Short mmCIF file of N, CA and C in Angstrom, two decimals:
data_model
loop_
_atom_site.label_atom_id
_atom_site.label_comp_id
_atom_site.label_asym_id
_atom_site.label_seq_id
_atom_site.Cartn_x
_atom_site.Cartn_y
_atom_site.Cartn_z
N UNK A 1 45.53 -5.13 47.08
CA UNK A 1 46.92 -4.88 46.84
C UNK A 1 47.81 -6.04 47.27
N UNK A 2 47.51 -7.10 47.65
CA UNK A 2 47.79 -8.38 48.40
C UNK A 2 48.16 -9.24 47.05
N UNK A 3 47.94 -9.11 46.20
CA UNK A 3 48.23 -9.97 44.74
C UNK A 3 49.58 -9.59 44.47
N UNK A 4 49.80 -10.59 44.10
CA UNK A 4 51.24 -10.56 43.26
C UNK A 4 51.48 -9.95 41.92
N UNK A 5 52.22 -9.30 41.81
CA UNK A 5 52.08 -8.53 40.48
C UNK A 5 52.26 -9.22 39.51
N UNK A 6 52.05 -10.70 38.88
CA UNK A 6 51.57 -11.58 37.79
C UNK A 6 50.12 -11.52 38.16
N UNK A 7 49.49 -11.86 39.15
CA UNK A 7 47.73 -11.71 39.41
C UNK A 7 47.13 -10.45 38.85
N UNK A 8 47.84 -9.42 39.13
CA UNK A 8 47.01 -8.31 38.67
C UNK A 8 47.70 -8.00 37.40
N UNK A 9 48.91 -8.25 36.79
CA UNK A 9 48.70 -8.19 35.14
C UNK A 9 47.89 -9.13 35.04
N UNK A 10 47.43 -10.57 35.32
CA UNK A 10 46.58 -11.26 34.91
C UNK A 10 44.72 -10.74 34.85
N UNK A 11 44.91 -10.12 36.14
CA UNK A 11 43.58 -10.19 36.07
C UNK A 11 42.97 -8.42 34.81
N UNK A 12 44.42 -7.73 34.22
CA UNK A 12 43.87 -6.79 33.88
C UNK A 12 44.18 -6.96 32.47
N UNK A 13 45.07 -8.20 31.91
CA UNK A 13 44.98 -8.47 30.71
C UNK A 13 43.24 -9.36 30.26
N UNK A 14 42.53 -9.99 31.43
CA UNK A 14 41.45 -10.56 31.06
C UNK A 14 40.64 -9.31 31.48
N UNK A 15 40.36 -8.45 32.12
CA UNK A 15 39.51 -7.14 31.62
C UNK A 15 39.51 -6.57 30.47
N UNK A 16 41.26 -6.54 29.89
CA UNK A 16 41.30 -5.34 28.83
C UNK A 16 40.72 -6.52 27.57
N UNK A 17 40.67 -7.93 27.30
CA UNK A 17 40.36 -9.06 26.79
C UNK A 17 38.67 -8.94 26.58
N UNK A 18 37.99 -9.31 28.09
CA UNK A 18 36.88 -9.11 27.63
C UNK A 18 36.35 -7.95 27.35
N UNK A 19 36.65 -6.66 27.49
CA UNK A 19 36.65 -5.38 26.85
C UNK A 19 36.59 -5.25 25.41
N UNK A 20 37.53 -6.03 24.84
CA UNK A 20 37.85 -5.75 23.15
C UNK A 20 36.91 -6.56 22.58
N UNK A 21 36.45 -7.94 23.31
CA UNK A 21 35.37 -9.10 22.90
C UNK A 21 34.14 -8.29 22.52
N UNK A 22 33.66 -7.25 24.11
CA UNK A 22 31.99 -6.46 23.86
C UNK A 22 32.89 -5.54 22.85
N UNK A 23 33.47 -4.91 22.20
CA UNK A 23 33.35 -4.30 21.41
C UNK A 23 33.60 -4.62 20.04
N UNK A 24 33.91 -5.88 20.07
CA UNK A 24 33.90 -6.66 18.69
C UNK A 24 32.43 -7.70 18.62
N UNK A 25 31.43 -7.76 19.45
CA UNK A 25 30.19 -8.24 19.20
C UNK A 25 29.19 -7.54 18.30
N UNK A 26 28.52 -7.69 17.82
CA UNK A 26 27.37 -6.95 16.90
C UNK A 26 26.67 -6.53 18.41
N UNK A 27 25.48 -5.32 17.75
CA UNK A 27 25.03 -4.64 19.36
C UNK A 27 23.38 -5.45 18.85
N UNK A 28 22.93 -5.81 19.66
CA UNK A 28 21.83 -6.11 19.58
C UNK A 28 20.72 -5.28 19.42
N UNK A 29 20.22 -5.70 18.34
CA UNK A 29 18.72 -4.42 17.86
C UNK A 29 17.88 -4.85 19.16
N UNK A 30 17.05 -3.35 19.14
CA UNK A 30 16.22 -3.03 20.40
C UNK A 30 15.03 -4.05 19.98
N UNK A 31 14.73 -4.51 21.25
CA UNK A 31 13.57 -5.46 20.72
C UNK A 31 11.83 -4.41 21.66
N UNK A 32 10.83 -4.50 20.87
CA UNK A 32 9.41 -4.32 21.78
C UNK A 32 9.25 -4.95 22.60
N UNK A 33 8.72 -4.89 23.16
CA UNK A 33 7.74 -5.55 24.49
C UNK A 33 6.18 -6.23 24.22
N UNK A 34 6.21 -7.39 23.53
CA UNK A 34 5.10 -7.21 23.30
C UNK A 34 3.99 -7.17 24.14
N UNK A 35 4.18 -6.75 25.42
CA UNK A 35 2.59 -6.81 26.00
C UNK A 35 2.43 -5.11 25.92
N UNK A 36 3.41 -4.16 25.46
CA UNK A 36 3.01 -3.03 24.93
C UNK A 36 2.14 -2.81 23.72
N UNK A 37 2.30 -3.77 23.31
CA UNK A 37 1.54 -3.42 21.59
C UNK A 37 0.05 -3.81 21.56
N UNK A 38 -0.03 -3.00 20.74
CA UNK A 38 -2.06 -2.57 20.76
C UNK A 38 -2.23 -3.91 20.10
N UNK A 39 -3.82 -3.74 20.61
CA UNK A 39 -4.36 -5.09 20.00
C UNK A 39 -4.27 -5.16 18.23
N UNK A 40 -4.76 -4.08 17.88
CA UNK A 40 -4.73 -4.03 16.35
C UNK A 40 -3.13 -4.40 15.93
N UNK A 41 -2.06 -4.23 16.42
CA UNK A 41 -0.75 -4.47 15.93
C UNK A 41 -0.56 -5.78 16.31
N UNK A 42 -1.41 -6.49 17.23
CA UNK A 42 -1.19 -7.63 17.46
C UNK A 42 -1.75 -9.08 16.23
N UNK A 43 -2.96 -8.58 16.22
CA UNK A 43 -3.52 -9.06 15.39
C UNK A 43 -3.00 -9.50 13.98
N UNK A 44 -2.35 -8.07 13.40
CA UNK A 44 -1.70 -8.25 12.13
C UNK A 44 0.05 -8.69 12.29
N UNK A 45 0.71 -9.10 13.84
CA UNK A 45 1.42 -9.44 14.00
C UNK A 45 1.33 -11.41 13.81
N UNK A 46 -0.20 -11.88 13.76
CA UNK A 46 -0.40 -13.11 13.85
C UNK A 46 -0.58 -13.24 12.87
N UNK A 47 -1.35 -12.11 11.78
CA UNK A 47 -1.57 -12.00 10.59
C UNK A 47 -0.49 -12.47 9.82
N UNK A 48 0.75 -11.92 9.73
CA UNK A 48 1.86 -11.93 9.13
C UNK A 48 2.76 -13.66 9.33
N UNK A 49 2.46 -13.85 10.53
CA UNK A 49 3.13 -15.28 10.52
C UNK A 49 2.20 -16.30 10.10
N UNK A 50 1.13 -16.01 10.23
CA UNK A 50 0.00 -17.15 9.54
C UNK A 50 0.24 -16.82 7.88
N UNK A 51 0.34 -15.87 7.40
CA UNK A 51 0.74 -15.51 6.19
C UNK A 51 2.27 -16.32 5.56
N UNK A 52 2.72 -16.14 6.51
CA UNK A 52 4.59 -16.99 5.83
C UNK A 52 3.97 -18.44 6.37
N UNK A 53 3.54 -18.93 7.26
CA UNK A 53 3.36 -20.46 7.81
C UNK A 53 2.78 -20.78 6.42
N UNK A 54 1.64 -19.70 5.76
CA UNK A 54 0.68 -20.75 4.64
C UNK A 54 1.06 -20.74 3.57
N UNK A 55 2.37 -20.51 3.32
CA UNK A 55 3.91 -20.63 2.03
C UNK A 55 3.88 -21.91 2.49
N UNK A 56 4.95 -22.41 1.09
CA UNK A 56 5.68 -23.22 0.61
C UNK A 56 6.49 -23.77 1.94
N UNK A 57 6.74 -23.78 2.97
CA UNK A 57 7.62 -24.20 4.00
C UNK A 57 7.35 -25.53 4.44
N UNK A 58 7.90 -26.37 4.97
CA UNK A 58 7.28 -27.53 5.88
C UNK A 58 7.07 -27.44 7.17
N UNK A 59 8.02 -26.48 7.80
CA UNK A 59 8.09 -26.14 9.52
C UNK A 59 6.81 -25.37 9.54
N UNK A 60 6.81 -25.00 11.11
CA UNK A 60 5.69 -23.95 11.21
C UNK A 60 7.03 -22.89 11.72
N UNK A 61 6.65 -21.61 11.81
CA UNK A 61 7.68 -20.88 12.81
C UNK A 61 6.44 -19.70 13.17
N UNK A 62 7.01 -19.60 14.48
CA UNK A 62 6.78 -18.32 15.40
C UNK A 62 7.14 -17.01 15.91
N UNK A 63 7.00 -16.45 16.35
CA UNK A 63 7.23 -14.69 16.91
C UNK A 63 8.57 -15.08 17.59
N UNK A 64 9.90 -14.70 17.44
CA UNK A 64 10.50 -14.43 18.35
C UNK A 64 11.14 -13.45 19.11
N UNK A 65 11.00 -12.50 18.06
CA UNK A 65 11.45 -10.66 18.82
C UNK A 65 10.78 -9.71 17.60
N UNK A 66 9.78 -9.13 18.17
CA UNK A 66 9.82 -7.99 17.29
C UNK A 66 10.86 -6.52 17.67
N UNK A 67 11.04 -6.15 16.50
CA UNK A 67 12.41 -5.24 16.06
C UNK A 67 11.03 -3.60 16.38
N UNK A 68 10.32 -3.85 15.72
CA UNK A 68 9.70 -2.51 15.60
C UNK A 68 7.95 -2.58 15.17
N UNK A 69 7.60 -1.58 15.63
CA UNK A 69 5.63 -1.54 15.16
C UNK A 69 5.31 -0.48 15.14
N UNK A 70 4.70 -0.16 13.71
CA UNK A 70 4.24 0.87 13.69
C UNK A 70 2.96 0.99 13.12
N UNK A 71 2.28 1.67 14.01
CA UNK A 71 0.55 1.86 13.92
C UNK A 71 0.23 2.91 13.66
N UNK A 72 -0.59 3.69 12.19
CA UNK A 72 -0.46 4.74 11.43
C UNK A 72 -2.21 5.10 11.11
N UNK A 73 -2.43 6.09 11.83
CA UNK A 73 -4.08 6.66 10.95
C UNK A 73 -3.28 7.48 10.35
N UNK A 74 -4.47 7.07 8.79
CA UNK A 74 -4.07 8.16 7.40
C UNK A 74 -5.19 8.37 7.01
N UNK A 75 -5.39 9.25 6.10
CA UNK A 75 -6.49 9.49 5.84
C UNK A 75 -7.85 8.02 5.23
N UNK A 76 -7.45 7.29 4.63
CA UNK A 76 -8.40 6.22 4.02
C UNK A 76 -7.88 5.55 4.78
N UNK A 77 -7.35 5.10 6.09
CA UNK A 77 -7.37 4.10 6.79
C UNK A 77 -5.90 4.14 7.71
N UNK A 78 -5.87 2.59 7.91
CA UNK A 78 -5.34 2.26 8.68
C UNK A 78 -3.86 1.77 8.39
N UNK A 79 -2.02 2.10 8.11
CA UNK A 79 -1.10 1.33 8.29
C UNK A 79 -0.48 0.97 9.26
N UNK A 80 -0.47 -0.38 9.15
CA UNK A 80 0.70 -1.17 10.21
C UNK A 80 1.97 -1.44 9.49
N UNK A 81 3.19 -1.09 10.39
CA UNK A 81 4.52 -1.80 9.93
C UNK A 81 4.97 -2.44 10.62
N UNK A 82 5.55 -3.55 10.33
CA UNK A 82 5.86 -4.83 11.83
C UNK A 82 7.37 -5.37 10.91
N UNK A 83 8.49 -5.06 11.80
CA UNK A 83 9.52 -5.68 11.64
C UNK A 83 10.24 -6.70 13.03
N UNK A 84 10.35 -7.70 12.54
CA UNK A 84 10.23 -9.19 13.36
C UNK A 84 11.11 -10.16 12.87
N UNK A 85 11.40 -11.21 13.58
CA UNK A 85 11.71 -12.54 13.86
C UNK A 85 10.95 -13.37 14.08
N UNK A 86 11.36 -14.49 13.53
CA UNK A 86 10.19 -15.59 13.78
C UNK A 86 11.62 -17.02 13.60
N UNK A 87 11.05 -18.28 14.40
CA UNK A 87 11.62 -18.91 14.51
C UNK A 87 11.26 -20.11 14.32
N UNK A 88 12.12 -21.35 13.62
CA UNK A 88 11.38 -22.30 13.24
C UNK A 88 10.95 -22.99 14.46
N UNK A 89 9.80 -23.89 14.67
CA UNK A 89 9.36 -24.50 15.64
C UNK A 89 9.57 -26.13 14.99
N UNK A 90 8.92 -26.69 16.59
CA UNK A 90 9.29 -28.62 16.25
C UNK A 90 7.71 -28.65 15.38
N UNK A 91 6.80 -27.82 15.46
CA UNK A 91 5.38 -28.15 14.50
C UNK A 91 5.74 -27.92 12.96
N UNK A 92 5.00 -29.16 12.71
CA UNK A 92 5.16 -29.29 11.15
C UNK A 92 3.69 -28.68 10.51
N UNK A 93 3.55 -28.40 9.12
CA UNK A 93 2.02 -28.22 8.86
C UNK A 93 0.99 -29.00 8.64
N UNK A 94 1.37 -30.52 8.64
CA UNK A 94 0.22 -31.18 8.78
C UNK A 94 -0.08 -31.13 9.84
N UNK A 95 0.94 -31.44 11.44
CA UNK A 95 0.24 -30.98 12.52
C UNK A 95 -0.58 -29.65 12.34
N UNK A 96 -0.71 -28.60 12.42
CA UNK A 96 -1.41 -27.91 12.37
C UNK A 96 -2.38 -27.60 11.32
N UNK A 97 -3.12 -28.40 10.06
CA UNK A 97 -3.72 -28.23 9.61
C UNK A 97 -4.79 -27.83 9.70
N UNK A 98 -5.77 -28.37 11.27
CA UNK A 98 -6.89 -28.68 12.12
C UNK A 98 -7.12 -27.15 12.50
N UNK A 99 -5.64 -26.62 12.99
CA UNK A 99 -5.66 -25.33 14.07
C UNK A 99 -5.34 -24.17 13.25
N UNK A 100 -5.47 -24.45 11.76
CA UNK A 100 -5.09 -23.34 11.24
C UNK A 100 -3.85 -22.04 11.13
N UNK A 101 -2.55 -23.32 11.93
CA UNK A 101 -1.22 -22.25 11.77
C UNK A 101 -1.63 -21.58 12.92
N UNK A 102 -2.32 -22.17 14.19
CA UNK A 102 -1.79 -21.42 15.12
C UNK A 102 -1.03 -21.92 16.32
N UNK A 103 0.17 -21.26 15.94
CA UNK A 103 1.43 -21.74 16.58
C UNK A 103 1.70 -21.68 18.26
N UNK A 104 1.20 -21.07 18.51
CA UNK A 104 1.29 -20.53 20.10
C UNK A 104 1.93 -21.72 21.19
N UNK A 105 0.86 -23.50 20.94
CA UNK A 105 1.78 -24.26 21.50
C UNK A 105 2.63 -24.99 20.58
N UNK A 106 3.54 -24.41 20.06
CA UNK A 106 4.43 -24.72 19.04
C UNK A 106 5.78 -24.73 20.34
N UNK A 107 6.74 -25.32 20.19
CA UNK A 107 7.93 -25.17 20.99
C UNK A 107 9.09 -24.77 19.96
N UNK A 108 10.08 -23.88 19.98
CA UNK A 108 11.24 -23.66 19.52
C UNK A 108 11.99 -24.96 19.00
N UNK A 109 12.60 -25.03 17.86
CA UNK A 109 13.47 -25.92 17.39
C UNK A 109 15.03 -24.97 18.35
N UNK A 110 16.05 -26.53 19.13
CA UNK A 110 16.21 -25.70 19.83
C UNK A 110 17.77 -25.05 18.51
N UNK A 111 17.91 -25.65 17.44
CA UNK A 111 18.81 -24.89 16.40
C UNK A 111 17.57 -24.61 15.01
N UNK A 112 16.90 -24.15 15.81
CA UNK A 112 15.78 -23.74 14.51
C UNK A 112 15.79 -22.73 13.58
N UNK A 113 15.77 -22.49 12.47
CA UNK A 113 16.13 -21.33 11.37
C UNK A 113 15.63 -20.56 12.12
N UNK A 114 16.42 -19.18 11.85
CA UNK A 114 15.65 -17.68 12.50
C UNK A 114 15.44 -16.49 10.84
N UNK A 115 14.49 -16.49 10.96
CA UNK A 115 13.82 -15.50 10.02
C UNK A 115 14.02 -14.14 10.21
N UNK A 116 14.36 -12.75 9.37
CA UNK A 116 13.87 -11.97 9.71
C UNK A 116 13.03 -11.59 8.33
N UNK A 117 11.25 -10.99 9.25
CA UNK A 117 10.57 -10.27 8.52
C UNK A 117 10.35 -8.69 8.20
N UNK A 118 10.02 -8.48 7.50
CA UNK A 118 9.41 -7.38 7.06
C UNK A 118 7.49 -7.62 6.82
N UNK A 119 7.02 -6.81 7.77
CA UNK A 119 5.33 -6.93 7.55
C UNK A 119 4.69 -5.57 7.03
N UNK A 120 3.86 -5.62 6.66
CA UNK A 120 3.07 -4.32 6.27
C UNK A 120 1.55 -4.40 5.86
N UNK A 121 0.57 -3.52 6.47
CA UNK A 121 -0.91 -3.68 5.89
C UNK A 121 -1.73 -2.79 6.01
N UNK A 122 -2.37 -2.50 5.12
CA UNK A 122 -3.32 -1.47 4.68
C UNK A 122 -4.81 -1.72 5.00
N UNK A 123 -5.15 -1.19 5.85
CA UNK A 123 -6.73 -0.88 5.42
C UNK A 123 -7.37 -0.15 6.32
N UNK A 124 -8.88 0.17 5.43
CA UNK A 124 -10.22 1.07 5.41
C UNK A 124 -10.32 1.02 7.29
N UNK A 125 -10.76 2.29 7.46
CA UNK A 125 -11.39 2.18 8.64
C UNK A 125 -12.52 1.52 9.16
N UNK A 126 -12.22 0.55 10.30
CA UNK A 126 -13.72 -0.01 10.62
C UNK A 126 -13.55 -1.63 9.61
N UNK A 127 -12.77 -1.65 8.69
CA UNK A 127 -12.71 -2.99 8.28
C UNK A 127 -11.56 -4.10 8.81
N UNK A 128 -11.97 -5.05 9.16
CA UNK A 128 -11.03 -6.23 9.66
C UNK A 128 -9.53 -6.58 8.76
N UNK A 129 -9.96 -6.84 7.44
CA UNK A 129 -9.34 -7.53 6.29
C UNK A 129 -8.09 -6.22 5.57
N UNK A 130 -7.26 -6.79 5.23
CA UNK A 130 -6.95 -5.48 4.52
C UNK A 130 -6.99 -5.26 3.36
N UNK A 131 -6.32 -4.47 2.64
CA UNK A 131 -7.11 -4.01 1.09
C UNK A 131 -5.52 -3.93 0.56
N UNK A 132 -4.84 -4.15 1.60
CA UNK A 132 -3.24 -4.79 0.69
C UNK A 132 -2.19 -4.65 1.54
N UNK A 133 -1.67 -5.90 1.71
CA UNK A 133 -0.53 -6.34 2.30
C UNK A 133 0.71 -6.80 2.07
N UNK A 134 1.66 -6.74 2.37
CA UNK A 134 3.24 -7.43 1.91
C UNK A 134 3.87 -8.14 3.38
N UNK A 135 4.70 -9.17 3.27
CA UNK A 135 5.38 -10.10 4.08
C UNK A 135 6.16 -10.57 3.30
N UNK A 136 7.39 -9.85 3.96
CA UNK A 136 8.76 -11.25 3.58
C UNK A 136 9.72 -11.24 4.50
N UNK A 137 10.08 -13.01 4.76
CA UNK A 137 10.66 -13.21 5.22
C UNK A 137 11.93 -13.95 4.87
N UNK A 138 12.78 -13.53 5.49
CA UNK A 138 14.62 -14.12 4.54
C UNK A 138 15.33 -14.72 6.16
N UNK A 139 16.38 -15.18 5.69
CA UNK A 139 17.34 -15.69 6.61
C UNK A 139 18.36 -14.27 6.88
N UNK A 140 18.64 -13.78 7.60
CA UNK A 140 18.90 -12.56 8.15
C UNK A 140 20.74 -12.19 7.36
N UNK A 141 21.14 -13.64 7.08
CA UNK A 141 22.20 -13.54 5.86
C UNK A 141 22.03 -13.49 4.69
N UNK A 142 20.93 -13.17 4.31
CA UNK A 142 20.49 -13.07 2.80
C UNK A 142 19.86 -11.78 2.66
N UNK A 143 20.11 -10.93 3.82
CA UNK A 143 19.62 -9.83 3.97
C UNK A 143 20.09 -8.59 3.08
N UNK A 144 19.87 -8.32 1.76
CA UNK A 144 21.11 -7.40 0.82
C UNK A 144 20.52 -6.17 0.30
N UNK A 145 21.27 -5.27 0.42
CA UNK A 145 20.39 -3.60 0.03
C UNK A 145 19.47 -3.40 -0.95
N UNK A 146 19.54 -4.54 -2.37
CA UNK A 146 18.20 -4.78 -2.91
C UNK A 146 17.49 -5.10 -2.15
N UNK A 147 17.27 -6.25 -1.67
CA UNK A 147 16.27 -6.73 -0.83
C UNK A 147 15.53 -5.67 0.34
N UNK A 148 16.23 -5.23 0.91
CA UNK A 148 16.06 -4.16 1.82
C UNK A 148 14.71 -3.02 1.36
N UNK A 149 15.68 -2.58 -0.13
CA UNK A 149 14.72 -1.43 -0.95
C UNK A 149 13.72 -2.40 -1.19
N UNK A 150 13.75 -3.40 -2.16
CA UNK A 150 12.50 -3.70 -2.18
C UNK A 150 11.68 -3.95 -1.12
N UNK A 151 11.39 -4.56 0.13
CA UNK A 151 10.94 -4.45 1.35
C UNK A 151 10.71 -2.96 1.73
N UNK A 152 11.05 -1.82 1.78
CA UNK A 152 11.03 -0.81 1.73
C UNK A 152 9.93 0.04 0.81
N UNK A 153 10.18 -0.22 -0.66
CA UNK A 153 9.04 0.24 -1.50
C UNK A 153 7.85 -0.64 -1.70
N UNK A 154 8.14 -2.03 -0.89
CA UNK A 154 6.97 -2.27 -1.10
C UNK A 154 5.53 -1.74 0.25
N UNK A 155 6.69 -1.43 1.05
CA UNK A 155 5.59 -1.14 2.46
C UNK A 155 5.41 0.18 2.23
N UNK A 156 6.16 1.45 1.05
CA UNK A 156 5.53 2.39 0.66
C UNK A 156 4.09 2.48 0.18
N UNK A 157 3.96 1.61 -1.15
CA UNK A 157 2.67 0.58 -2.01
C UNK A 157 2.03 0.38 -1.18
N UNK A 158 2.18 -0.28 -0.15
CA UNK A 158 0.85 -0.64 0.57
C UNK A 158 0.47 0.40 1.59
N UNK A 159 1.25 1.23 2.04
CA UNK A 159 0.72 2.82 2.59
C UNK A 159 0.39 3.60 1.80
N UNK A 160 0.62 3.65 1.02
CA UNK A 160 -0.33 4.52 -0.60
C UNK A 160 -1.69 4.34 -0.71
N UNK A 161 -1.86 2.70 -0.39
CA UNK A 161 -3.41 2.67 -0.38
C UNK A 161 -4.23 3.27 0.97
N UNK A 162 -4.03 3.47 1.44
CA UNK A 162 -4.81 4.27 2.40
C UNK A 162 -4.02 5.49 2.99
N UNK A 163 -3.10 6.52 2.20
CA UNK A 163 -2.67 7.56 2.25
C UNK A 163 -3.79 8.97 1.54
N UNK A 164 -4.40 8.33 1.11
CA UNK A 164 -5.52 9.47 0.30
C UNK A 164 -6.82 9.51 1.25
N UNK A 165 -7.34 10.42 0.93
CA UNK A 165 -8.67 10.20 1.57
C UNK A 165 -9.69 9.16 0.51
N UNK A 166 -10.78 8.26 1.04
CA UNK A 166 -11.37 7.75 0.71
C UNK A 166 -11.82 8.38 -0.90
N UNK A 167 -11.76 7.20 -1.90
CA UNK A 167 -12.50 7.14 -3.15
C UNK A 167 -11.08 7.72 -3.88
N UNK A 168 -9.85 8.30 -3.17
CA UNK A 168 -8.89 9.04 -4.32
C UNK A 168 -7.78 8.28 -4.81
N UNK A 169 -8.04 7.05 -4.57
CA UNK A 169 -6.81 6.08 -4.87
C UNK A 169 -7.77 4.44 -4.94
N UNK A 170 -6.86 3.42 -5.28
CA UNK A 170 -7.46 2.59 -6.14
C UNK A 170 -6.71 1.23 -5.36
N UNK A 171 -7.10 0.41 -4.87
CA UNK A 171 -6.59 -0.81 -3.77
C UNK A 171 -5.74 -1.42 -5.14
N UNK A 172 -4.33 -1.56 -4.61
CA UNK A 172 -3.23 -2.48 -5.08
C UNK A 172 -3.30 -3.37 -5.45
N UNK A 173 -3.66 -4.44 -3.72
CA UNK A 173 -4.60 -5.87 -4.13
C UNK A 173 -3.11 -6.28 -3.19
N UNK A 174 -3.15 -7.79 -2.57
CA UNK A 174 -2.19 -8.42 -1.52
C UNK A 174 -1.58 -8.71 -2.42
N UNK A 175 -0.15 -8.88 -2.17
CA UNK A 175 1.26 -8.97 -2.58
C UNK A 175 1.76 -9.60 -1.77
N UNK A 176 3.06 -10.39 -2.49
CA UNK A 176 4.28 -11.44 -1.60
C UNK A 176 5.38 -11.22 -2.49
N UNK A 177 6.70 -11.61 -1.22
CA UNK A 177 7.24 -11.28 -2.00
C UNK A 177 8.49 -12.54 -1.63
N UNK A 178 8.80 -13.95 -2.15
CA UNK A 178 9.53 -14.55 -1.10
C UNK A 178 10.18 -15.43 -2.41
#
């Protein structure tokens, strides 16, 4: 109570200030943890960026937040859904030609494009490979309610194939979509 009454309008016009700031920020999507996620979601989480690295790109890019994972027994198998970020790194792909796109000691570009993906993959129980997959990845401003649906029906398609029980449905075959 020792302030002068310019100090404390001051100090409560910069409360009510940064107040209106957090509520004019976007809220940040919940990110996983990845040392929660099963090995199998992991796997097809490396899957998916080795998949966009072996496109048309020159950078390499890496994991930088996954958004969501979802790990699904169905009857003919197995779906994963993996929605993610990935970020461009200082590795190019001839550096990594040798290592096969694996990025791990890759370092962040520190204004490096940020991706967001959409992942998805199908398969048989007991098999490694899958029997049909989709990945795309966009610049998170190019993100538009077509795009969305399509990303959407296509990770339907590839849960279709292993939504039946074995022998009642017919493999898609891998898909892209970029």
């Amino acid at each position: 109570d020792a302030l002068p009454i310019s100090a404390k309008m001051k100090a409560l016009f910069v409360t009510l200030w940064l107040s209106s700031l957090a509520s004019w920020a976007p809220a940040a999507e919940a990110q996983v943890d990845l040392s929660t996620l099963s090995p199998l979601v992991k796997m097809y989480l490396k899957e998916a960026v080795k998949d966009y690295n072996g496109r048309l790109t020159r950078s390499t890019y890496k994991v930088l937040a996954v958004t969501s994972a979802e790990e699904k027994e169905l009857p003919g198998g197995y779906y994963v859904h993996l929605v993610f970020d990935v970020k461009q790194t200082h590795c190019h792909k001839m550096d990594n030609q040798q290592v096969n796109y694996e990025v791990d000691h890759c370092m962040y570009q520190w204004k490096g494009k940020v991706l967001h993906c959409v992942a998805c993959f199908a398969f048989n129980i007991g098999a490694a490979d899958p029997i049909n997959q989709f990945v795309d990845c966009i610049p998170k401003t190019e993100a538009t309610q077509d795009r969305t649906e399509h990303q959407s029906k296509s990770c339907q398609t590839v849960e279709r194939a292993v939504s039946a029980e074995p022998g009642e449905h017919s493999a898609f075959g891998n898909f892209h979509y970029w």
